[in-house]
Coordinates of C-alpha atoms in Angstrom, one line a residue:
Chain A
X27 CA 126.5 46.0 115.2
X28 CA 122.6 46.5 115.6
X29 CA 123.3 48.6 118.6
X30 CA 125.9 50.9 117.0
X31 CA 123.6 51.4 114.0
X32 CA 120.9 52.3 116.3
X33 CA 122.6 54.9 118.2
X34 CA 122.8 57.7 115.6
X35 CA 119.1 56.9 114.8
X36 CA 118.0 58.0 118.3
X37 CA 115.4 60.7 118.8
X38 CA 116.8 64.0 117.8
X39 CA 113.7 66.0 119.0
X40 CA 111.6 64.6 121.7
X41 CA 108.5 66.3 123.0
X42 CA 106.7 65.0 126.0
X43 CA 103.3 66.1 127.2
X44 CA 103.6 69.7 126.0
X45 CA 101.1 72.3 126.8
X46 CA 101.2 75.7 125.1
X47 CA 99.2 78.9 126.3
X48 CA 98.4 82.3 124.9
X49 CA 97.5 83.8 128.1
X50 CA 94.7 81.7 129.5
X51 CA 93.9 80.1 126.3
X52 CA 95.5 76.7 125.9
X53 CA 96.4 75.9 122.3
X54 CA 98.2 72.8 122.8
X55 CA 97.0 70.1 125.2
X56 CA 99.5 67.5 126.0
X57 CA 101.4 66.8 122.9
X58 CA 104.1 64.0 122.6
X59 CA 106.1 63.4 119.6
X60 CA 109.6 62.6 118.5
X61 CA 111.5 62.9 115.3
X62 CA 114.5 60.5 114.8
X63 CA 117.7 61.7 113.1
X64 CA 117.7 61.5 109.3
X65 CA 113.8 61.3 109.2
X66 CA 111.2 63.5 107.5
X67 CA 108.2 63.6 109.9
X68 CA 105.2 65.6 109.1
X69 CA 102.5 67.0 111.3
X70 CA 99.2 67.4 109.6
X71 CA 96.2 69.2 110.9
X72 CA 93.4 71.9 110.0
X73 CA 93.7 75.6 110.9
X74 CA 93.9 76.3 114.4
X75 CA 94.9 72.7 115.3
X76 CA 98.0 74.4 116.9
X77 CA 100.6 73.4 114.6
X78 CA 102.2 76.8 114.3
X79 CA 102.2 77.2 118.0
X80 CA 104.0 73.9 118.4
X81 CA 106.8 75.0 115.9
X82 CA 107.1 78.4 117.7
X83 CA 107.7 76.7 121.1
X84 CA 110.3 74.5 119.7
X85 CA 112.0 77.6 118.4
X86 CA 111.9 79.6 121.5
X87 CA 109.6 82.0 120.0
X88 CA 106.8 81.3 122.3
X89 CA 107.8 81.3 126.1
X90 CA 104.5 80.2 127.7
X91 CA 104.6 76.4 127.7
X92 CA 104.8 73.4 130.1
X93 CA 106.1 69.9 129.6
X94 CA 109.4 68.9 127.9
X95 CA 111.1 69.5 124.7
X96 CA 114.5 67.8 124.3
X97 CA 116.8 68.4 121.4
X98 CA 119.7 65.9 121.2
X99 CA 118.9 64.9 124.7
X100 CA 119.2 68.5 126.1
X101 CA 116.1 70.4 127.6
X102 CA 115.2 73.4 125.5
X103 CA 113.4 74.9 128.5
X104 CA 114.2 78.5 129.2
X105 CA 116.5 78.9 126.1
X106 CA 115.7 81.7 123.8
X107 CA 115.5 81.7 120.0
X108 CA 119.3 82.7 119.3
X109 CA 120.6 79.9 121.4
X110 CA 118.2 77.4 120.1
X111 CA 119.3 78.4 116.6
X112 CA 122.9 77.8 117.6
X113 CA 122.0 74.4 118.9
X114 CA 121.1 73.6 115.3
X115 CA 117.3 74.0 115.0
X116 CA 116.2 76.4 112.1
X117 CA 112.6 77.4 111.4
X118 CA 111.1 78.0 108.0
X119 CA 108.0 80.1 109.3
X120 CA 104.4 79.9 108.3
X121 CA 104.0 83.0 105.8
X122 CA 107.8 82.8 105.2
X123 CA 108.7 86.0 107.0
X124 CA 111.3 87.0 104.5
X125 CA 112.5 90.6 104.9
X126 CA 111.1 92.1 101.7
X127 CA 113.1 95.5 101.4
X128 CA 116.4 93.6 102.0
X129 CA 118.2 92.0 98.9
X130 CA 118.1 88.2 98.3
X131 CA 121.7 88.1 99.3
X132 CA 121.2 90.1 102.6
X133 CA 118.3 87.7 103.4
X134 CA 120.5 84.7 102.8
X135 CA 123.3 86.1 105.1
X136 CA 121.0 87.0 107.7
X137 CA 120.3 83.3 108.1
X138 CA 123.9 82.9 109.1
X139 CA 123.6 85.5 111.8
X140 CA 124.5 83.3 114.6
X141 CA 127.7 82.2 112.7
X142 CA 129.5 85.3 113.7
X143 CA 133.1 84.2 114.3
X144 CA 135.7 85.4 112.0
X145 CA 136.8 82.0 111.1
X146 CA 133.2 81.2 109.8
X147 CA 133.4 83.9 107.4
X148 CA 134.7 81.7 104.6
X149 CA 132.2 79.0 105.2
X150 CA 129.3 81.2 105.4
X151 CA 130.3 82.7 101.7
X152 CA 130.6 79.1 100.6
X153 CA 127.2 78.2 102.1
X154 CA 125.7 81.4 100.3
X155 CA 127.1 79.8 97.1
X156 CA 125.8 76.5 98.0
X157 CA 122.3 77.9 98.3
X158 CA 122.5 79.8 95.0
X159 CA 123.3 76.4 93.6
X160 CA 120.5 74.7 95.2
X161 CA 118.0 77.4 94.1
X162 CA 119.5 78.7 90.8
X163 CA 116.4 81.2 90.5
X164 CA 117.9 83.1 93.5
X165 CA 121.1 83.6 91.9
X166 CA 119.5 85.4 89.0
X167 CA 117.7 87.7 91.6
X168 CA 120.6 87.9 94.1
X169 CA 120.7 91.9 94.2
X170 CA 117.0 92.2 93.9
X171 CA 114.8 93.0 97.0
X172 CA 113.3 90.0 98.3
X173 CA 109.7 91.4 98.1
X174 CA 109.9 91.4 94.4
X175 CA 110.2 87.5 94.1
X176 CA 107.2 85.3 93.4
X177 CA 105.6 83.2 96.3
X178 CA 107.6 80.1 95.2
X179 CA 110.8 82.0 94.9
X180 CA 110.2 83.5 98.3
X181 CA 109.7 80.2 99.9
X182 CA 112.9 78.9 98.2
X183 CA 114.6 82.0 99.8
X184 CA 113.1 81.3 103.2
X185 CA 114.4 77.5 103.0
X186 CA 117.8 78.7 101.8
X187 CA 117.9 81.3 104.8
X188 CA 117.0 78.6 107.3
X189 CA 119.6 76.3 105.9
X190 CA 122.2 79.1 106.3
X191 CA 122.6 78.4 110.0
X192 CA 123.7 74.9 109.3
X193 CA 120.8 73.2 111.2
X194 CA 120.5 69.6 112.2
X195 CA 116.8 69.9 112.3
X196 CA 114.9 72.1 109.8
X197 CA 111.3 72.9 110.8
X198 CA 108.9 74.0 108.1
X199 CA 105.6 75.6 108.8
X200 CA 103.4 75.1 105.7
X201 CA 105.9 75.6 103.1
X202 CA 103.1 74.8 100.5
X203 CA 100.8 77.7 101.4
X204 CA 99.6 79.7 98.4
X205 CA 101.9 77.8 95.9
X206 CA 101.0 76.2 92.5
X207 CA 101.0 72.5 92.9
X208 CA 104.1 72.2 90.5
X209 CA 106.0 74.5 93.0
X210 CA 104.8 72.4 96.0
X211 CA 106.2 69.2 94.3
X212 CA 109.5 71.1 93.8
X213 CA 109.9 72.3 97.2
X214 CA 109.0 68.7 98.6
X215 CA 111.5 67.3 96.2
X216 CA 114.1 69.6 97.4
X217 CA 113.2 68.4 101.1
X218 CA 113.8 64.8 100.0
X219 CA 117.0 65.8 98.7
X220 CA 118.1 67.5 101.6
X221 CA 117.2 64.5 103.7
X222 CA 119.4 62.3 101.5
X223 CA 122.3 64.6 102.5
X224 CA 121.5 63.9 106.3
X225 CA 119.0 66.8 107.4
X226 CA 116.5 65.9 109.8
X227 CA 113.0 67.6 108.8
X228 CA 109.7 68.2 110.8
X229 CA 107.2 69.3 108.3
X230 CA 103.9 71.0 109.3
X231 CA 101.3 70.8 106.5
X232 CA 97.7 71.4 105.8
X233 CA 98.4 69.9 102.3
X234 CA 98.2 66.4 103.9
X235 CA 98.4 64.2 100.7
X236 CA 101.8 66.2 99.5
X237 CA 103.3 66.0 102.9
X238 CA 102.4 62.3 103.6
X239 CA 103.9 61.3 100.2
X240 CA 107.3 62.8 101.3
X241 CA 107.4 61.9 104.8
X242 CA 108.5 58.8 106.5
X243 CA 106.1 59.1 109.6
X244 CA 103.1 61.3 110.3
X245 CA 101.2 62.7 113.1
X246 CA 97.6 64.1 113.1
X247 CA 96.9 67.1 115.3
X248 CA 93.4 68.1 116.2
X249 CA 92.4 70.7 118.6
X250 CA 95.8 70.7 120.2
X251 CA 96.1 66.9 120.6
X252 CA 97.6 64.2 118.6
X253 CA 95.0 62.1 117.4
X254 CA 96.7 59.6 115.0
X255 CA 100.3 58.8 114.3
X256 CA 102.2 56.2 112.2
X257 CA 104.2 55.5 109.0
X258 CA 103.2 58.0 106.4
X259 CA 102.0 55.3 103.9
X260 CA 99.5 53.9 106.6
X261 CA 98.1 57.3 107.2
X262 CA 97.7 57.9 103.6
X263 CA 95.5 54.8 103.6
X264 CA 93.6 55.6 106.8
X265 CA 90.0 56.2 106.5
X266 CA 89.7 58.8 109.1
X267 CA 92.6 60.7 107.5
X268 CA 91.2 60.2 104.1
X269 CA 87.8 61.8 105.4
X270 CA 89.2 64.6 107.2
X271 CA 92.3 65.7 105.3
X272 CA 92.5 64.2 101.9
X273 CA 89.2 65.3 100.5
X274 CA 87.9 61.8 99.8
X275 CA 84.5 60.9 100.4
X276 CA 83.4 64.4 101.0
X277 CA 80.0 63.9 100.0
X278 CA 79.4 60.9 102.2
X279 CA 81.0 62.8 105.1
X280 CA 78.7 65.8 104.8
X281 CA 75.6 63.7 104.3
X282 CA 76.4 61.7 107.3
X283 CA 76.4 64.9 109.3
X284 CA 73.3 66.5 108.0
Chain B
X25 CA 135.9 108.0 96.1
X26 CA 133.0 109.7 97.7
X27 CA 134.8 110.1 101.0
X28 CA 137.6 111.8 99.0
X29 CA 135.1 114.3 97.5
X30 CA 133.5 114.7 100.9
X31 CA 137.0 115.7 102.4
X32 CA 137.8 118.0 99.4
X33 CA 134.3 119.6 100.0
X34 CA 135.1 120.2 103.5
X35 CA 138.7 121.7 103.0
X36 CA 137.2 123.9 100.1
X37 CA 134.3 125.3 102.1
X38 CA 136.7 125.9 105.1
X39 CA 139.1 127.9 102.8
X40 CA 136.3 129.7 100.9
X41 CA 134.3 131.0 103.9
X42 CA 135.8 133.9 105.8
X43 CA 132.8 135.3 107.7
X44 CA 133.0 134.1 111.2
X45 CA 129.2 134.0 111.5
X46 CA 128.9 131.8 108.5
X47 CA 131.7 129.5 109.7
X48 CA 130.0 129.2 113.1
X49 CA 126.6 128.4 111.4
X50 CA 128.4 125.7 109.2
X51 CA 130.1 124.3 112.4
X52 CA 126.7 124.1 113.9
X53 CA 125.4 122.3 110.8
X54 CA 128.2 119.9 111.5
X55 CA 127.1 119.3 115.2
X56 CA 123.5 118.7 114.0
X57 CA 124.9 116.3 111.3
X58 CA 126.5 114.2 114.1
X59 CA 123.2 114.0 115.9
X60 CA 121.2 113.1 113.0
X61 CA 123.8 110.5 111.8
X62 CA 123.3 108.7 115.2
X63 CA 119.6 109.2 115.3
X64 CA 119.3 107.7 111.6
X65 CA 121.1 104.7 112.8
X66 CA 118.2 104.1 115.4
X67 CA 115.4 105.5 113.4
X68 CA 116.2 104.9 109.7
X69 CA 117.9 101.6 110.1
X70 CA 116.5 99.8 113.2
X71 CA 113.2 101.5 113.0
X72 CA 113.1 102.6 116.5
X73 CA 111.7 106.1 117.1
X74 CA 113.2 108.4 119.8
X75 CA 111.4 111.6 120.8
X76 CA 114.0 112.2 123.4
X77 CA 117.1 112.3 121.7
X78 CA 118.1 115.9 122.8
X79 CA 118.5 114.5 126.2
X80 CA 121.8 112.7 125.2
X81 CA 122.8 115.8 123.5
X82 CA 122.3 117.7 126.8
X83 CA 123.9 115.3 128.9
X84 CA 127.0 115.2 126.8
X85 CA 127.2 119.1 126.6
X86 CA 126.4 119.6 130.4
X87 CA 128.7 116.8 131.7
X88 CA 131.7 118.5 129.7
X89 CA 130.5 122.0 131.0
X90 CA 130.3 121.1 134.6
X91 CA 133.5 119.3 134.8
X92 CA 135.5 122.1 132.9
X93 CA 133.9 125.0 134.8
X94 CA 133.1 123.7 138.4
X95 CA 135.9 121.1 138.6
X96 CA 138.4 122.6 136.3
X97 CA 139.1 119.5 134.3
X98 CA 140.8 120.0 131.0
X99 CA 138.5 119.3 128.1
X100 CA 140.4 116.4 126.7
X101 CA 139.6 114.5 130.1
X102 CA 136.0 115.7 130.3
X103 CA 135.4 114.1 126.8
X104 CA 135.7 110.4 127.9
X105 CA 133.6 111.3 131.0
X106 CA 130.9 112.9 129.0
X107 CA 130.9 109.9 126.4
X108 CA 130.8 107.3 129.1
X109 CA 128.1 108.9 131.3
X110 CA 125.8 109.2 128.3
X111 CA 126.4 105.6 127.3
X112 CA 125.7 104.3 130.8
X113 CA 122.4 106.4 130.8
X114 CA 121.3 105.1 127.6
X115 CA 122.1 101.6 128.7
X116 CA 119.9 101.9 131.6
X117 CA 117.1 103.8 129.9
X118 CA 117.4 101.6 126.8
X119 CA 116.8 98.1 128.4
X120 CA 113.3 98.9 129.6
X121 CA 112.2 101.3 127.0
X122 CA 113.2 99.3 124.0
X123 CA 110.9 96.6 124.9
X124 CA 108.2 99.0 123.9
X125 CA 107.2 99.3 120.2
X126 CA 105.5 102.0 118.1
X127 CA 103.6 104.8 119.8
X128 CA 104.7 103.4 123.3
X129 CA 108.4 103.7 122.6
X130 CA 107.7 107.2 121.4
X131 CA 106.1 108.1 124.5
X132 CA 108.7 106.4 126.6
X133 CA 111.6 108.3 125.1
X134 CA 109.6 111.6 125.2
X135 CA 109.2 111.1 128.9
X136 CA 113.0 110.6 129.2
X137 CA 113.6 113.7 127.3
X138 CA 111.5 115.7 129.6
X139 CA 112.8 114.3 132.7
X140 CA 116.4 115.2 131.6
X141 CA 115.2 118.8 130.4
X142 CA 113.6 119.5 133.7
X143 CA 116.5 118.1 135.5
X144 CA 118.9 120.5 133.7
X145 CA 116.7 123.3 134.3
X146 CA 115.9 122.8 138.1
X147 CA 119.1 121.4 139.5
X148 CA 120.4 125.0 139.6
X149 CA 123.4 124.3 142.1
X150 CA 125.1 122.0 139.5
X151 CA 123.6 123.0 136.1
X152 CA 123.0 126.7 136.6
X153 CA 119.3 126.4 136.1
X154 CA 117.3 128.1 133.6
X155 CA 120.1 130.7 133.1
X156 CA 122.7 128.0 132.1
X157 CA 126.3 127.7 132.5
X158 CA 128.9 130.3 131.2
X159 CA 132.5 130.5 130.7
X160 CA 133.0 126.9 129.3
X161 CA 136.8 126.9 128.2
X162 CA 137.7 126.5 124.6
X163 CA 139.2 123.2 123.5
X164 CA 142.9 122.9 124.1
X165 CA 145.1 119.9 123.1
X166 CA 148.5 120.2 124.6
X167 CA 149.4 123.8 124.3
X168 CA 147.3 124.4 121.2
X169 CA 143.9 125.9 121.6
X170 CA 141.3 125.4 119.0
X171 CA 139.3 128.5 118.7
X172 CA 135.9 128.9 117.3
X173 CA 136.2 129.8 113.6
X174 CA 138.1 127.9 111.0
X175 CA 140.0 125.4 113.1
X176 CA 136.9 124.4 114.9
X177 CA 134.9 124.1 111.7
X178 CA 137.6 121.7 110.4
X179 CA 137.5 119.7 113.8
X180 CA 133.8 119.3 113.8
X181 CA 133.6 118.3 110.1
X182 CA 136.4 115.8 110.4
X183 CA 134.5 114.2 113.3
X184 CA 131.4 114.2 111.2
X185 CA 133.5 112.4 108.6
X186 CA 134.8 109.8 111.0
X187 CA 131.1 109.2 112.3
X188 CA 129.9 109.0 108.7
X189 CA 132.5 106.1 107.9
X190 CA 131.5 104.3 111.2
X191 CA 127.8 104.4 110.1
X192 CA 128.7 103.1 106.5
X193 CA 130.6 100.3 108.1
X194 CA 127.9 99.3 110.6
X195 CA 125.1 99.4 107.8
X196 CA 127.3 97.1 105.6
X197 CA 128.2 94.6 108.4
X198 CA 126.3 91.7 109.8
X199 CA 125.0 94.0 112.8
X200 CA 123.6 96.4 110.0
X201 CA 121.7 93.8 108.4
X202 CA 120.3 92.6 111.8
X203 CA 119.1 96.1 112.4
X204 CA 117.4 96.3 109.0
X205 CA 115.9 92.9 109.8
X206 CA 114.5 94.2 113.0
X207 CA 113.2 97.1 111.4
X208 CA 111.1 95.0 109.0
X209 CA 109.7 92.4 111.5
X210 CA 110.9 91.8 115.1
X211 CA 109.7 88.2 115.1
X212 CA 111.2 87.1 112.1
X213 CA 114.5 88.7 113.1
X214 CA 114.3 86.6 116.4
X215 CA 113.6 83.4 114.4
X216 CA 116.9 84.2 112.6
X217 CA 118.7 84.0 116.0
X218 CA 119.0 87.7 116.3
X219 CA 118.9 88.8 120.0
X220 CA 116.6 91.7 119.2
X221 CA 116.6 93.6 122.5
X222 CA 120.4 93.5 122.7
X223 CA 120.6 94.6 119.0
X224 CA 118.3 97.6 119.8
X225 CA 120.0 98.7 123.0
X226 CA 123.4 98.6 121.1
X227 CA 122.3 101.0 118.4
X228 CA 120.4 103.2 121.0
X229 CA 123.8 103.5 122.9
X230 CA 125.7 104.1 119.8
X231 CA 123.4 107.0 118.8
X232 CA 123.6 108.3 122.2
X233 CA 127.3 108.4 122.1
X234 CA 127.1 110.2 118.8
X235 CA 124.7 112.8 120.5
X236 CA 127.2 113.1 123.4
X237 CA 130.1 113.8 121.0
X238 CA 128.0 116.5 119.3
X239 CA 127.0 117.9 122.8
X240 CA 130.7 118.1 123.9
X241 CA 131.8 120.0 120.6
X242 CA 128.8 122.2 120.9
X243 CA 129.5 123.2 124.5
X244 CA 133.1 124.2 123.8
X245 CA 132.1 125.9 120.6
X246 CA 129.5 128.1 122.1
X247 CA 131.0 128.3 125.6
X248 CA 127.6 129.0 127.1
X249 CA 124.9 126.5 127.3
X250 CA 121.4 126.5 128.7
X251 CA 118.5 124.0 128.9
X252 CA 116.6 125.5 126.1
X253 CA 118.9 124.0 123.5
X254 CA 118.1 120.5 124.8
X255 CA 114.3 120.7 125.1
X256 CA 111.6 118.6 123.4
X257 CA 111.5 120.9 120.5
X258 CA 115.3 120.0 119.8
X259 CA 114.3 116.5 119.8
X260 CA 111.4 116.9 117.3
X261 CA 113.8 119.0 115.3
X262 CA 116.3 116.0 115.1
X263 CA 113.5 113.8 114.2
X264 CA 112.5 116.1 111.3
X265 CA 115.9 116.4 110.1
X266 CA 116.2 112.4 109.6
X267 CA 112.6 112.3 108.2
X268 CA 113.3 115.3 105.7
X269 CA 116.6 114.1 104.8
X270 CA 115.4 110.6 104.1
X271 CA 115.3 107.5 106.6
X272 CA 117.8 104.9 106.3
X273 CA 120.2 107.0 104.2
X274 CA 123.4 108.3 105.7
X275 CA 123.6 111.2 103.1
X276 CA 120.0 111.7 104.0
X277 CA 121.1 112.6 107.6
X278 CA 123.8 115.0 106.2
X279 CA 121.2 116.7 103.9
X280 CA 118.5 117.1 106.6
X281 CA 120.7 118.5 109.1
X282 CA 122.1 120.9 106.6
X283 CA 118.6 122.1 105.2
X284 CA 116.8 122.3 108.7
X285 CA 119.7 124.2 110.3
X286 CA 120.3 126.7 107.5
X287 CA 116.6 127.1 106.3
X288 CA 115.5 129.4 109.3
X289 CA 118.6 131.5 108.6
X290 CA 117.4 132.0 105.0
X291 CA 113.9 132.4 106.0
X292 CA 114.6 135.5 108.2
X293 CA 113.9 137.8 105.3
X294 CA 110.2 136.8 105.7
X295 CA 110.2 138.2 109.3
X296 CA 106.9 137.6 110.9
X297 CA 105.8 134.9 108.4
X298 CA 109.1 132.8 108.7
X299 CA 107.5 129.9 110.8
X300 CA 104.7 129.7 108.5
X301 CA 106.9 129.3 105.5
X302 CA 109.1 127.0 107.3
X303 CA 106.1 124.9 108.4
X304 CA 104.9 124.9 104.7
X305 CA 108.1 123.7 103.4
X306 CA 108.4 120.8 105.6
X307 CA 104.7 120.0 104.6
X308 CA 105.4 120.1 101.0
X309 CA 108.4 118.0 101.2
X310 CA 106.5 115.3 103.0
X311 CA 103.5 115.2 100.8
X312 CA 105.4 115.3 97.6
X313 CA 108.7 113.4 98.7
X314 CA 107.4 111.0 101.5
X315 CA 110.6 109.0 101.2
X316 CA 112.6 112.1 102.1
X317 CA 114.7 114.4 99.9
X318 CA 117.5 112.2 99.1
X319 CA 115.3 109.2 97.9
X320 CA 112.8 111.6 96.5
X321 CA 115.3 113.5 94.3
X322 CA 116.7 110.3 93.1
X323 CA 113.4 109.1 92.2
X324 CA 112.5 112.3 90.1
X325 CA 116.0 112.0 88.5
X326 CA 115.2 108.4 87.6
X327 CA 111.6 109.1 86.3
X328 CA 112.7 111.9 84.1
X329 CA 115.7 109.9 82.7
X330 CA 113.3 107.2 81.8
X331 CA 110.9 109.6 80.1
X332 CA 113.7 111.2 78.4
X333 CA 114.9 107.8 77.2
X334 CA 111.7 106.6 75.9
X335 CA 110.8 109.9 74.2
X336 CA 114.2 109.5 72.5
X337 CA 113.5 106.0 71.0
X338 CA 109.9 107.1 70.2
X339 CA 111.5 109.9 68.1
X340 CA 114.1 107.7 66.5
X341 CA 111.5 105.1 65.6
X342 CA 109.1 108.0 64.1

């Protein structure tokens, strides 16, 4: 019984000793992490820690890397973005990358680009409907150019668009960037809701507190290395994390340095 | 509905115009429209510039010309050969070139256009060199010959309409959305799972096939071709037609081809000053209507309607 309940909770994404390069510059120095099925895992770190690089390596948008990335026990090495999307990994990129001149509807439909079979037509239409249900603001603006949406609406659109490929694993790169706290809350609540429906999520954030409050587990990335990991609640309480990412004891920290 | 209007206009113009010179001119407008429709898919929708598009036009025209004169093939058999050869060349050229972006893609396609032009001019044994190829037979389907004039006008414009419908369908499809996404951001398109290189090469081949068709129809219309019709200036003229008409607008492609083909004819009255006036018109359009004529005229209409409405509501309040 214990065995069979354990099986579906095996690692969905497993990264071992990942090293990423931009030409000669090494942005990731041997990162290992795993995301189990049904989990929300967050990866926190400052600007330039290598978070986005890691995300792009998983999605096949960055080809120069060493080490191992396995998704559902299959290695992702050598696979390009279209194939990885079809495998069930979808990215909500940093800065959203929506298509401003295209309508909200067209943006959503583009998310289902890999579902090209004629037989999928109906289910794609149903999913568009489901996204408009999930984010009612988008329904009001369905015919509008995506560039006319507010920042929060654009983030919703980016998430909806990523879900259109019916991913098993959703990667989000700084979804809270540039959003008001209320909107951040709303987005993170939506993620928790999606997890309840069975989605697995890897969330990259600079907004450490909000991310750790939503996540089950967390990793702290610094200068291309994982320096800390554990259950989200532990990380929230951790002195080091507090000092560096949660803005506590800021004075103590700077005075100690000077 | 718009298609029916389009069809009626074609029929009406064909019946109304009797002057053979004008009919020929309007037929050439049709040929140029086919070229701009294809280039607009590549430039306007997918956002990939081509400064060598006349090369595909030339390959299409020369293939049919060589096959029907030297090898005595019937034109109907030369058509698939011309289209196929152009498509293969586009595929071979497209893969390495479309990895380039921006200025570099412009340079790459420019180089390709030059190479084809020089090949047409210097390979005299086959292409007739600078003096060109004469005696290209008219189109014949079965025992029925389509002579330049009204019949040819109808043939070309029905083809235009067919390509027009193809463009409309592509634009509204999943592939069309992908092209617009690539135009906006290739990286974001790739993150959606779009194979960007493949999509770009496909639309490149599509636009080349349109150009080959135009070349085929042009060769059998004029019955004489020379490299000068497919040189760098022709490529530039095609780009101008797309830009003036309005990028990413199928109607814009039609309008651009229409205006830029007819404008030089209208400007003949200015004799020596023709080129200056031609250039000034292009500059004026680009400065005041940077989105092209279709979008620009629509914007002016919207603005004036808005002004009119607000003036009216102010008047009724006062």
